[in-house]
Coordinates of C-alpha atoms in Angstrom, one line a residue:
M1 CA -62.7 -21.3 -26.2
K2 CA -60.9 -23.3 -28.2
I3 CA -58.8 -21.0 -28.3
K4 CA -58.5 -19.5 -24.8
I5 CA -58.0 -23.4 -23.6
Q6 CA -54.2 -23.4 -25.5
F7 CA -52.9 -19.4 -24.2
L8 CA -53.3 -20.9 -21.1
F9 CA -51.7 -24.4 -21.3
L10 CA -49.0 -22.5 -23.3
F11 CA -48.5 -19.4 -20.9
L12 CA -48.5 -22.6 -17.9
I13 CA -46.0 -24.6 -19.6
T14 CA -43.9 -20.8 -20.3
Y15 CA -43.7 -20.4 -16.3
S16 CA -43.3 -23.6 -15.4
I17 CA -40.1 -23.5 -17.7
Q18 CA -39.3 -19.8 -16.5
S19 CA -39.6 -20.7 -13.0
Q20 CA -36.7 -24.7 -13.8
E21 CA -34.6 -21.5 -14.8
K22 CA -31.6 -21.3 -12.6
A23 CA -30.1 -17.9 -11.4
V24 CA -26.5 -17.5 -13.0
P25 CA -24.5 -13.9 -13.2
V26 CA -25.5 -11.6 -15.3
F27 CA -23.3 -9.7 -17.5
K28 CA -23.2 -6.1 -19.6
D29 CA -21.1 -3.7 -21.0
G30 CA -18.5 -6.6 -19.6
E31 CA -19.1 -5.8 -16.1
A32 CA -21.0 -8.1 -14.0
Q33 CA -24.6 -6.9 -12.9
I34 CA -27.1 -7.2 -9.9
V35 CA -28.4 -10.6 -10.1
E36 CA -32.5 -10.0 -8.2
A37 CA -32.1 -14.3 -6.9
F38 CA -28.8 -12.6 -5.5
K39 CA -29.6 -10.0 -4.2
N40 CA -31.5 -10.6 -0.4
P41 CA -28.8 -11.3 2.2
K42 CA -32.0 -13.1 4.2
D43 CA -31.1 -16.3 1.7
W44 CA -27.6 -16.0 1.6
L45 CA -25.5 -18.1 3.2
R46 CA -22.8 -17.8 5.4
H47 CA -20.4 -20.2 7.2
D48 CA -17.0 -20.9 9.0
L49 CA -14.2 -23.3 8.8
W50 CA -10.8 -23.9 9.7
V51 CA -8.6 -24.9 6.8
E52 CA -5.0 -26.5 7.1
T53 CA -1.9 -24.8 6.2
S54 CA 1.4 -26.6 5.8
F55 CA 2.7 -24.8 9.1
D56 CA 3.2 -24.6 12.5
T57 CA 4.4 -20.7 13.5
D58 CA 2.5 -21.6 17.5
G59 CA 5.0 -24.7 18.1
D60 CA 1.9 -26.3 19.2
G61 CA 2.9 -29.5 17.7
R62 CA 0.4 -30.1 15.0
L63 CA -0.2 -27.7 11.4
D64 CA -2.0 -24.3 12.1
R65 CA -4.7 -23.5 11.0
M66 CA -6.6 -20.3 9.5
H67 CA -10.2 -20.0 10.7
V68 CA -12.3 -18.6 7.6
D69 CA -15.6 -17.4 6.7
V70 CA -18.1 -17.7 4.0
S71 CA -20.9 -16.4 2.3
R72 CA -22.8 -17.1 -0.9
P73 CA -26.2 -17.1 -2.1
A74 CA -28.1 -19.9 -1.4
Q75 CA -28.5 -20.9 -5.3
T76 CA -24.8 -23.0 -4.3
E77 CA -27.3 -25.4 -2.4
S78 CA -30.1 -25.5 -4.1
E79 CA -29.4 -25.3 -7.5
G80 CA -25.7 -26.5 -7.7
L81 CA -24.8 -22.9 -8.9
K82 CA -20.6 -23.3 -9.0
L83 CA -19.0 -19.5 -8.3
P84 CA -15.8 -17.4 -8.5
I85 CA -14.7 -16.6 -4.9
V86 CA -13.9 -12.4 -3.7
Y87 CA -11.2 -13.1 -1.4
I88 CA -10.5 -11.4 2.1
S89 CA -7.1 -11.5 4.6
S90 CA -6.7 -9.2 7.2
P91 CA -5.0 -9.8 11.0
Y92 CA -7.7 -6.4 12.3
F93 CA -11.1 -8.6 11.8
A94 CA -11.2 -9.8 15.9
G95 CA -9.3 -6.2 16.9
V96 CA -6.5 -5.1 17.9
A97 CA -4.4 -3.5 21.1
P98 CA -6.0 -0.6 23.1
D99 CA -4.0 3.0 22.9
T100 CA -1.4 2.3 25.1
E101 CA 1.1 5.1 26.6
G102 CA 4.5 3.9 25.7
A103 CA 3.9 1.4 23.1
F104 CA 5.5 3.6 20.9
W105 CA 9.3 3.9 20.8
N106 CA 11.1 7.3 22.1
V107 CA 11.8 8.9 19.1
K108 CA 13.6 12.0 20.7
H109 CA 17.7 10.9 21.4
E110 CA 20.8 11.0 18.7
L111 CA 20.4 8.5 16.2
G112 CA 22.6 5.5 16.7
E113 CA 21.2 5.1 20.5
K114 CA 20.0 2.2 22.5
V115 CA 16.7 3.5 24.6
A116 CA 13.9 2.0 27.3
D117 CA 12.0 -0.5 25.4
I118 CA 8.2 -0.2 25.2
V119 CA 5.5 -1.1 26.6
H120 CA 3.4 -4.1 24.8
P121 CA -0.4 -4.0 25.4
E122 CA -2.4 -7.9 24.8
V123 CA -4.9 -8.0 22.9
T124 CA -8.7 -8.9 23.9
R125 CA -9.9 -10.3 21.1
R126 CA -13.9 -9.6 19.5
G127 CA -16.4 -11.1 17.2
K128 CA -18.6 -13.8 16.9
R129 CA -19.0 -16.8 15.5
P130 CA -20.0 -17.3 12.5
I131 CA -19.2 -14.4 10.9
I132 CA -15.6 -12.5 10.9
S133 CA -16.1 -10.0 9.1
N134 CA -19.4 -8.4 6.6
S135 CA -16.8 -6.5 4.2
H136 CA -17.3 -6.4 0.4
I137 CA -19.9 -8.5 0.6
K138 CA -23.0 -6.6 -0.2
T139 CA -21.3 -6.0 -3.0
W140 CA -19.7 -8.8 -4.5
V141 CA -22.6 -11.6 -3.0
P142 CA -25.5 -10.2 -5.4
R143 CA -22.9 -10.0 -8.2
G144 CA -22.9 -13.8 -9.2
Y145 CA -19.6 -13.7 -6.9
I146 CA -18.9 -15.7 -3.7
V147 CA -16.8 -14.1 -0.9
V148 CA -14.2 -15.3 1.9
H149 CA -12.7 -13.2 4.4
S150 CA -10.3 -15.4 6.7
S151 CA -7.9 -13.6 9.8
S152 CA -4.7 -13.9 9.1
P153 CA -1.7 -16.0 11.6
G154 CA -1.7 -15.7 15.3
T155 CA -5.1 -13.8 15.1
G156 CA -9.2 -13.5 15.6
L157 CA -9.8 -17.3 15.4
S158 CA -6.7 -18.5 13.8
D159 CA -3.8 -20.4 14.3
G160 CA -0.4 -20.2 14.5
A161 CA 2.2 -16.5 16.0
P162 CA 1.6 -13.0 13.1
T163 CA 5.1 -12.4 11.2
V164 CA 4.4 -9.1 10.4
G165 CA 5.2 -9.9 6.9
G166 CA 6.6 -13.7 7.2
D167 CA 7.0 -16.6 5.5
N168 CA 3.7 -17.8 7.0
E169 CA 1.9 -14.4 6.4
S170 CA 2.4 -16.0 2.6
L171 CA 1.3 -19.0 3.3
A172 CA -2.3 -19.1 5.2
P173 CA -4.0 -17.2 2.0
K174 CA -2.2 -20.1 -0.5
A175 CA -4.5 -23.0 1.6
V176 CA -6.9 -21.2 1.9
I177 CA -7.1 -21.0 -1.5
D178 CA -6.0 -23.9 -2.1
W179 CA -9.0 -25.3 -0.3
L180 CA -11.0 -23.5 -2.1
N181 CA -9.5 -25.5 -5.9
G182 CA -9.7 -28.5 -4.1
R183 CA -5.5 -29.0 -2.8
A184 CA -6.1 -29.3 1.0
K185 CA -7.7 -29.8 4.0
G186 CA -11.2 -27.8 6.1
F187 CA -12.6 -28.8 9.1
I188 CA -15.7 -27.7 10.5
S189 CA -13.9 -26.7 13.7
R190 CA -10.5 -25.7 14.8
E191 CA -9.7 -29.2 16.2
G192 CA -12.1 -31.2 14.7
S193 CA -11.0 -34.1 12.7
E194 CA -14.7 -33.7 10.8
E195 CA -13.5 -32.6 7.7
V196 CA -16.0 -30.1 4.6
K197 CA -15.1 -29.5 1.1
A198 CA -15.7 -25.8 -1.5
F199 CA -17.8 -27.8 -3.6
W200 CA -19.8 -24.5 -4.6
S201 CA -16.0 -23.0 -5.8
T202 CA -15.2 -23.0 -9.9
G203 CA -11.9 -22.5 -8.0
K204 CA -11.0 -18.7 -9.8
V205 CA -10.5 -16.5 -7.3
G206 CA -9.5 -12.5 -6.7
M207 CA -8.1 -11.1 -3.3
T208 CA -8.3 -7.7 -2.5
G209 CA -8.3 -5.5 0.9
T210 CA -6.7 -2.3 1.5
S211 CA -3.1 -1.4 3.4
Y212 CA -2.3 -4.9 5.6
N213 CA -5.7 -6.1 4.4
G214 CA -3.6 -5.4 0.8
T215 CA -0.9 -6.6 1.7
I216 CA -1.7 -10.0 2.2
P217 CA -3.7 -10.8 -1.5
L218 CA 0.3 -9.4 -3.0
A219 CA 1.9 -12.1 -0.4
A220 CA -0.8 -14.5 -1.8
A221 CA 0.7 -14.1 -5.1
T222 CA 3.9 -14.1 -4.9
T223 CA 3.6 -17.9 -4.0
G224 CA 2.2 -18.5 -7.9
V225 CA -0.8 -20.2 -5.9
E226 CA -3.2 -22.5 -9.4
G227 CA -6.6 -20.7 -8.8
L228 CA -5.4 -16.6 -7.2
E229 CA -6.1 -15.6 -10.9
A230 CA -6.6 -11.1 -10.3
I231 CA -5.3 -9.0 -7.6
I232 CA -6.0 -5.6 -6.2
P233 CA -4.0 -4.6 -3.5
I234 CA -5.1 -1.1 -2.6
A235 CA -2.1 1.2 -0.5
P236 CA -0.9 -1.9 -0.1
N237 CA 2.7 -1.9 2.4
T238 CA 5.1 -4.0 -0.1
S239 CA 8.3 -3.8 1.9
Y240 CA 8.1 -3.1 5.6
Y241 CA 11.0 -2.3 5.4
H242 CA 10.3 1.0 3.0
Y243 CA 7.6 1.0 5.2
Y244 CA 9.9 2.2 8.4
R245 CA 12.9 3.5 7.6
S246 CA 13.6 5.3 4.2
N247 CA 16.9 4.6 1.9
G248 CA 19.4 3.9 5.4
L249 CA 17.2 6.6 8.3
V250 CA 14.9 5.3 10.6
R251 CA 12.0 6.9 9.4
S252 CA 8.0 6.2 11.0
P253 CA 5.2 6.2 8.5
G254 CA 3.1 9.3 8.7
G255 CA 1.0 10.0 11.3
Y256 CA 2.7 6.9 13.3
L257 CA 5.8 8.3 15.0
G258 CA 7.1 6.2 16.9
E259 CA 5.9 3.0 15.2
D260 CA 8.3 0.2 14.4
I261 CA 7.1 -3.6 13.7
D262 CA 7.0 -4.9 16.8
V263 CA 4.6 -2.4 17.9
L264 CA 2.7 -3.5 14.6
Y265 CA 3.3 -7.2 16.0
D266 CA 1.1 -6.3 19.9
F267 CA -1.1 -4.3 17.6
I268 CA -2.4 -7.2 15.9
H269 CA -1.6 -9.9 18.5
S270 CA -4.7 -10.8 19.2
G271 CA -5.0 -15.0 18.8
K272 CA -5.2 -17.7 21.8
E273 CA -3.9 -16.5 24.8
E274 CA -2.1 -19.4 25.7
N275 CA -0.1 -19.0 22.5
R276 CA 1.0 -15.2 23.0
A277 CA 3.9 -15.4 25.9
R278 CA 5.5 -18.3 23.7
N279 CA 4.5 -16.0 19.9
N280 CA 6.4 -13.5 21.8
K281 CA 9.3 -14.5 23.1
V282 CA 10.4 -17.2 19.6
V283 CA 8.8 -14.0 17.0
R284 CA 8.2 -10.6 19.4
D285 CA 10.9 -11.1 21.3
T286 CA 13.9 -12.9 19.2
E287 CA 13.9 -12.7 15.3
M288 CA 12.3 -9.0 15.4
A289 CA 14.3 -7.7 18.2
N290 CA 17.3 -9.5 16.1
G291 CA 16.3 -8.6 12.6
M292 CA 15.4 -4.8 13.4
D293 CA 17.6 -3.3 14.2
R294 CA 16.8 0.8 14.5
A295 CA 20.8 1.6 15.4
S296 CA 22.0 1.2 12.3
G297 CA 18.9 2.0 10.0
D298 CA 20.0 -0.8 7.9
Y299 CA 18.5 -2.8 5.1
N300 CA 19.4 -7.1 5.9
D301 CA 18.1 -10.4 6.2
F302 CA 15.6 -10.1 8.3
W303 CA 14.4 -7.1 6.3
A304 CA 14.3 -8.6 2.6
G305 CA 12.5 -11.2 4.3
R306 CA 9.5 -8.9 4.7
D307 CA 10.7 -6.9 0.5
Y308 CA 7.9 -8.7 -1.5
L309 CA 9.8 -7.3 -4.0
N310 CA 12.3 -10.3 -3.8
Q311 CA 9.7 -12.8 -4.1
M312 CA 7.7 -12.1 -7.6
K313 CA 8.7 -14.0 -9.4
P314 CA 6.6 -16.8 -9.0
M315 CA 4.1 -14.8 -8.8
K316 CA 0.9 -15.0 -12.2
A317 CA -2.1 -13.7 -11.5
A318 CA -3.6 -10.1 -12.9
L319 CA -3.0 -7.5 -11.0
L320 CA -5.0 -3.7 -10.6
M321 CA -2.5 -1.5 -8.1
S322 CA -4.3 1.0 -6.6
H323 CA -3.0 3.7 -4.4
G324 CA -3.1 7.7 -3.6
F325 CA 0.3 10.6 -4.5
N326 CA -0.6 11.6 -0.9
D327 CA -0.8 8.5 1.0
W328 CA 1.6 9.2 3.4
N329 CA 1.3 6.3 6.0
V330 CA 2.4 3.8 2.7
M331 CA 3.7 6.1 0.7
P332 CA 3.2 5.3 -3.0
E333 CA 6.8 3.6 -3.2
H334 CA 5.0 0.9 -1.9
S335 CA 2.5 0.1 -5.0
Y336 CA 4.5 1.6 -7.9
R337 CA 7.8 -0.6 -7.4
I338 CA 5.0 -4.3 -7.7
Y339 CA 3.6 -2.4 -10.4
K340 CA 6.7 -1.5 -12.0
K341 CA 8.4 -5.7 -11.8
A342 CA 5.0 -7.0 -12.4
S343 CA 4.7 -5.1 -15.5
E344 CA 9.2 -5.5 -16.7
M345 CA 7.0 -9.6 -16.1
G346 CA 4.3 -9.8 -18.6
L347 CA 2.2 -10.1 -15.9
Q348 CA -1.5 -8.2 -17.2
T349 CA -1.2 -5.0 -15.1
Q350 CA -3.4 -2.0 -14.3
I351 CA -2.1 0.8 -11.9
F352 CA -5.0 3.5 -10.6
Y353 CA -3.4 6.9 -8.5
H354 CA -5.5 9.4 -6.3
Q355 CA -4.1 12.6 -5.6
N356 CA -5.5 11.8 -1.9
G357 CA -4.2 9.9 1.6
H358 CA -4.2 6.6 2.7
G359 CA -6.7 4.3 1.0
G360 CA -8.9 4.5 -1.8
P361 CA -9.6 1.4 -3.9
P362 CA -10.1 1.6 -8.0
P363 CA -13.9 3.2 -9.0
M364 CA -16.4 0.0 -8.9
K365 CA -16.3 0.0 -13.4
M366 CA -12.7 -0.9 -13.1
M367 CA -12.5 -3.3 -10.1
N368 CA -15.9 -5.2 -12.0
R369 CA -14.5 -5.6 -14.8
W370 CA -11.6 -6.7 -14.0
F371 CA -13.3 -9.2 -11.5
T372 CA -15.4 -9.6 -14.9
R373 CA -12.2 -10.7 -16.4
Y374 CA -10.4 -12.8 -14.6
L375 CA -12.7 -14.9 -12.9
H376 CA -15.9 -14.8 -14.8
G377 CA -13.6 -15.0 -17.6
V378 CA -16.0 -13.1 -20.0
E379 CA -14.2 -11.6 -22.7
N380 CA -14.8 -7.8 -21.7
N381 CA -11.3 -6.7 -23.2
V382 CA -9.6 -5.4 -20.3
E383 CA -6.0 -6.3 -20.7
N384 CA -6.1 -3.9 -23.6
D385 CA -7.8 -0.5 -21.7
A386 CA -4.8 2.5 -20.5
K387 CA -2.2 0.8 -18.3
A388 CA -3.2 3.4 -16.2
W389 CA -5.2 6.0 -14.4
I390 CA -4.3 9.3 -12.3
V391 CA -7.1 11.8 -10.2
R392 CA -6.2 15.0 -11.9
E393 CA -6.3 17.5 -9.1
N394 CA -9.8 19.1 -9.6
D395 CA -10.8 15.2 -11.1
K396 CA -14.3 13.2 -9.0
K397 CA -12.4 10.1 -7.6
N398 CA -14.6 8.6 -10.5
E399 CA -13.6 10.2 -13.2
P400 CA -10.1 9.6 -13.7
T401 CA -7.7 10.5 -16.7
S402 CA -6.1 7.4 -18.9
Y403 CA -2.5 7.5 -20.1
K404 CA -0.6 4.9 -21.7
D405 CA 1.5 4.2 -18.7
Y406 CA 2.5 4.9 -15.5
P407 CA 5.1 7.6 -15.1
N408 CA 3.7 9.0 -18.4
P409 CA 6.0 7.9 -21.0
E410 CA 6.6 12.1 -22.6
A411 CA 7.6 12.6 -19.2
E412 CA 11.8 12.6 -18.9
A413 CA 14.1 13.7 -16.4
V414 CA 15.3 17.3 -15.7
T415 CA 18.0 18.0 -14.3
F416 CA 17.8 21.0 -12.1
Y417 CA 21.3 23.2 -10.0
L418 CA 21.7 24.9 -6.8
N419 CA 21.9 28.8 -6.7
G420 CA 22.6 30.2 -3.2
G421 CA 20.9 32.1 -1.5
A422 CA 20.8 31.1 2.2
P423 CA 19.8 31.6 4.9
K424 CA 16.9 32.9 2.2
V425 CA 15.6 31.7 -0.3
G426 CA 18.2 30.2 -3.3
G427 CA 17.1 29.4 -6.4
L428 CA 16.5 26.3 -8.8
S429 CA 17.8 26.2 -12.8
L430 CA 18.4 24.5 -15.9
N431 CA 22.9 26.3 -16.5
K432 CA 25.7 24.3 -13.6
S433 CA 26.3 27.4 -11.7
S434 CA 30.4 27.7 -11.3
S435 CA 30.1 28.8 -7.2
K436 CA 31.9 26.7 -5.3
A437 CA 29.7 28.1 -2.3
K438 CA 28.6 25.8 0.7
E439 CA 26.3 26.8 2.6
T440 CA 25.3 25.5 5.9
L441 CA 21.7 24.4 7.7
V442 CA 21.7 24.3 11.4
D443 CA 19.5 20.2 12.6
N444 CA 16.3 21.8 14.7
Y445 CA 13.5 19.8 14.9
S446 CA 11.5 21.7 16.9
F447 CA 10.2 23.9 13.6
S448 CA 8.2 21.9 11.3
A449 CA 8.5 20.8 7.6
E450 CA 5.7 23.2 6.5
T451 CA 7.2 26.7 8.9
L452 CA 10.5 25.9 7.2
A453 CA 8.8 26.3 3.7
Q454 CA 7.2 29.1 4.3
A455 CA 9.8 31.1 6.1
G456 CA 11.8 34.1 4.3
Y457 CA 15.1 33.9 6.3
T458 CA 15.7 31.2 8.6
N459 CA 19.3 28.8 9.1
H460 CA 17.7 25.7 9.7
R461 CA 16.4 25.2 6.2
L462 CA 18.2 25.5 2.9
L463 CA 15.3 26.7 0.0
Y464 CA 16.0 27.1 -3.5
V465 CA 12.7 27.9 -6.4
T466 CA 12.4 27.9 -10.0
P467 CA 11.3 30.9 -11.6
I468 CA 8.2 31.7 -11.1
L469 CA 6.0 29.0 -13.7
K470 CA 3.7 31.3 -16.1
E471 CA 2.8 28.0 -17.6
N472 CA 1.8 24.8 -16.0
I473 CA 4.1 21.9 -15.9
H474 CA 2.8 18.4 -15.4
I475 CA 4.9 16.0 -13.0
S476 CA 4.9 12.2 -14.0
G477 CA 7.6 9.4 -12.0
L478 CA 10.6 10.0 -9.5
S479 CA 12.4 13.1 -9.1
S480 CA 15.9 12.2 -7.9
I481 CA 18.8 13.8 -5.9
T482 CA 22.3 13.2 -5.4
I483 CA 23.1 15.8 -3.0
K484 CA 27.0 16.7 -2.0
A485 CA 27.3 16.6 1.8
A486 CA 28.9 17.4 5.4
S487 CA 28.2 16.5 9.0
S488 CA 29.1 18.8 12.0
K489 CA 28.6 14.8 13.3
A490 CA 29.1 11.6 12.9
A491 CA 25.4 10.7 11.4
V492 CA 22.4 13.5 10.9
N493 CA 19.1 13.6 9.1
L494 CA 18.8 13.9 6.2
S495 CA 15.2 14.9 4.7
V496 CA 14.0 16.5 1.7
Y497 CA 10.8 17.9 0.0
L498 CA 9.5 19.3 -3.4
V499 CA 7.1 21.9 -2.8
S500 CA 5.2 24.8 -4.8
L501 CA 5.2 28.3 -3.8
P502 CA 4.1 30.6 -2.6
W503 CA 2.8 28.3 -0.4
N504 CA -1.2 28.4 0.3
K505 CA -2.6 29.8 3.6
D506 CA -5.7 29.5 3.9
R507 CA -7.5 27.7 6.3
I508 CA -8.7 24.7 3.9
V509 CA -5.8 23.5 1.3
K510 CA -6.7 21.0 -1.3
I511 CA -4.0 18.2 -0.5
T512 CA -2.1 18.8 -3.8
D513 CA -1.6 22.6 -2.7
N514 CA 2.2 23.3 -1.2
I515 CA 4.3 19.3 -1.1
I516 CA 4.1 18.0 -4.4
T517 CA 7.1 15.4 -2.8
R518 CA 8.6 14.2 -0.3
G519 CA 12.4 11.6 0.7
W520 CA 14.7 10.4 3.2
A521 CA 18.0 9.2 3.8
D522 CA 21.2 8.1 6.2
L523 CA 24.5 9.7 4.9
Q524 CA 26.2 6.5 6.5
N525 CA 24.6 5.3 3.7
H526 CA 26.2 6.9 1.4
K527 CA 27.5 3.6 -0.6
S528 CA 25.3 1.2 -0.2
L529 CA 22.0 0.0 2.4
T530 CA 23.4 -2.8 4.0
E531 CA 26.3 -1.8 5.2
S532 CA 26.4 2.5 7.1
K533 CA 29.7 3.7 8.4
P534 CA 29.7 7.0 11.0
L535 CA 30.0 9.9 8.7
K536 CA 33.2 12.2 9.7
P537 CA 32.4 15.2 10.5
G538 CA 33.5 18.1 8.3
K539 CA 33.9 15.3 5.6
F540 CA 31.8 16.3 2.4
Y541 CA 29.8 12.5 1.6
K542 CA 27.7 12.3 -1.7
M543 CA 25.1 10.1 -2.0
T544 CA 21.6 9.9 -4.6
F545 CA 18.0 8.9 -3.7
D546 CA 14.4 8.6 -4.6
F547 CA 12.3 11.2 -3.4
Q548 CA 8.3 9.3 -3.5
P549 CA 6.6 8.5 -6.7
D550 CA 4.7 11.5 -7.7
D551 CA 1.9 12.9 -11.0
Q552 CA 0.8 16.7 -10.2
I553 CA 0.1 19.4 -12.2
I554 CA 2.2 22.6 -10.5
K555 CA 0.2 25.8 -11.7
K556 CA 1.2 28.7 -13.6
G557 CA 2.2 31.7 -10.6
Q558 CA 3.7 29.1 -8.4
Q559 CA 7.4 28.1 -8.3
I560 CA 8.7 24.8 -7.5
G561 CA 10.6 24.4 -4.2
L562 CA 13.3 21.7 -2.9
M563 CA 14.0 22.1 0.3
I564 CA 16.9 20.2 2.2
F565 CA 16.8 20.1 6.3
S566 CA 17.2 17.4 9.0
S567 CA 15.3 16.4 11.8
D568 CA 11.1 16.2 10.2
N569 CA 9.3 16.3 12.9
N570 CA 6.8 14.3 12.1
Y571 CA 8.6 11.6 10.5
T572 CA 12.2 11.1 11.6
L573 CA 13.5 10.5 15.1
L574 CA 14.4 13.9 17.0
P575 CA 18.0 14.3 18.2
E576 CA 19.3 17.2 20.2
P577 CA 19.0 20.8 18.2
G578 CA 22.2 21.6 16.8
T579 CA 23.6 18.9 14.4
E580 CA 25.2 20.9 11.6
L581 CA 25.0 20.2 7.6
T582 CA 26.1 21.8 4.8
V583 CA 25.5 20.8 1.8
D584 CA 28.2 21.2 -2.1
L585 CA 25.8 23.4 -3.7
K586 CA 27.8 22.6 -7.4
G587 CA 28.1 18.3 -5.7
T588 CA 24.4 18.5 -5.5
T589 CA 22.1 18.5 -8.5
I590 CA 17.8 17.3 -8.7
T591 CA 16.0 15.6 -10.8
I592 CA 12.1 16.0 -11.6
P593 CA 10.7 14.0 -14.3
I594 CA 8.1 16.7 -16.3
V595 CA 6.2 15.4 -19.1
G596 CA 7.7 17.7 -22.7
G597 CA 11.1 17.4 -21.2
K598 CA 13.9 20.4 -20.8
D599 CA 11.8 22.3 -23.5
A600 CA 8.2 21.7 -21.4
F601 CA 9.8 23.9 -18.7
K602 CA 12.1 26.8 -21.0
K603 CA 9.2 27.2 -22.5
A604 CA 6.9 27.5 -19.4
I605 CA 9.4 30.1 -17.6
D606 CA 9.8 32.2 -20.8

């Protein structure tokens, strides 16, 4: 009986100790685990507030406040638990403009021609307080994080004006991070004076998001704000010039022919109705109208101010970047240029590339390890992982292949020369041609790039192909073209594609079939992106520019083809057909980054 009493006494003490243990994050194999005590959504605390910023962009005489929501485990209230934050900011949370006829720019006109203004739709705001968004909550709260959302300036219940890449879109998330670290004021109402503190925050913040929502983490990071430890931008727009222009050419994002920065402004402007007319006048109808310059397509101060590459010097956050090589909306150069610069700056960086289109985060394991290391401070050695992860053509998306870096360090630029064949198909060769041939194509937007690439005989494109590959070739990095060309008019579209032939004409094809990569340029900018000059008809100009980054294995039995044409009916302006573009073959070369270099290519065609 005495033994039973002692056992019962020990059991009660053990139970009492266990019941008093506080819930804390749990880690295994370097990753935050789902904690039972954090798992039930019914136990989460959800509330909203407004954070005061350092700017007034709606001109009402008071500092703009950003609408913020918070989702956190109950233990942050009941047990004094402090946790790091996963923060997502967006202009989309409160809704966007409806599809409206005339809201996109007319593209059927000559280059440089002024056309009628667009229609400006209004956004009907949606959403109920206190929830701004449910994104990411189920992923991160059970793993021991607090999830915070905010609507960007001039959207939802946030004050201010949308500027689409302006300074306030960097300073707004900075203010929220400052509040999470006790350096900025938060209020329980939009216009009230009662303050609220983030007493549950450790001050360690990570940001993530896709597309525009992926741009904002980078924007915040470029301020160098203390407490932003890590970001995971997914398919971010890192330069609005690179989104709406290409080497001096007015070039639309894929799927949105005729979109420009003012169209996007209208699309997201869901803020206070009474502020919209003033915002429209100041931002859209003045700053944007004067700066976007659809006539020349030149890079100017307006665009430079919306290029985050120019603002990276203060950045300290560890960067895990994600993008798709076949994203023709926000093209893969957007991630590559930032990843490259961050690496050069000595920041902790990794990049994840998949073979699909727009969006697509890294595998959860990668994201978890990144935030575990930099937000929880767990030494999981992620900084010594491979720097580049690429989903190969037939791999599962969550099983990427690791590489030392991107581009593949074993890739070397291989130069190819053009041998004539128009209007049929010419050749791409490692050997210089002694030919002084010039070949001419006639612009006609009625024919798509896909149609032109499959045509055996046409005067609407020039096509040059390698010998048939007898072994696979691995392309990794940026291909580049130097072209010497003349136009029959003062301005001409220039489009170049790398294609894999023969074209797969099956009803269902893989996204990696057929088109390898693409590029566009305006010959008027052959000397400078900031100053274009009309072409003298018949005069030859030389211009060098890059294709979009790629990492792809071209299978044996295929040929790599360079296709040169003019108007691209999915991306460029569409002038009246008939402009002639003449290419000097001897003055034109293309370099392709091939793993193993020239020797690998020679071996593949021998």
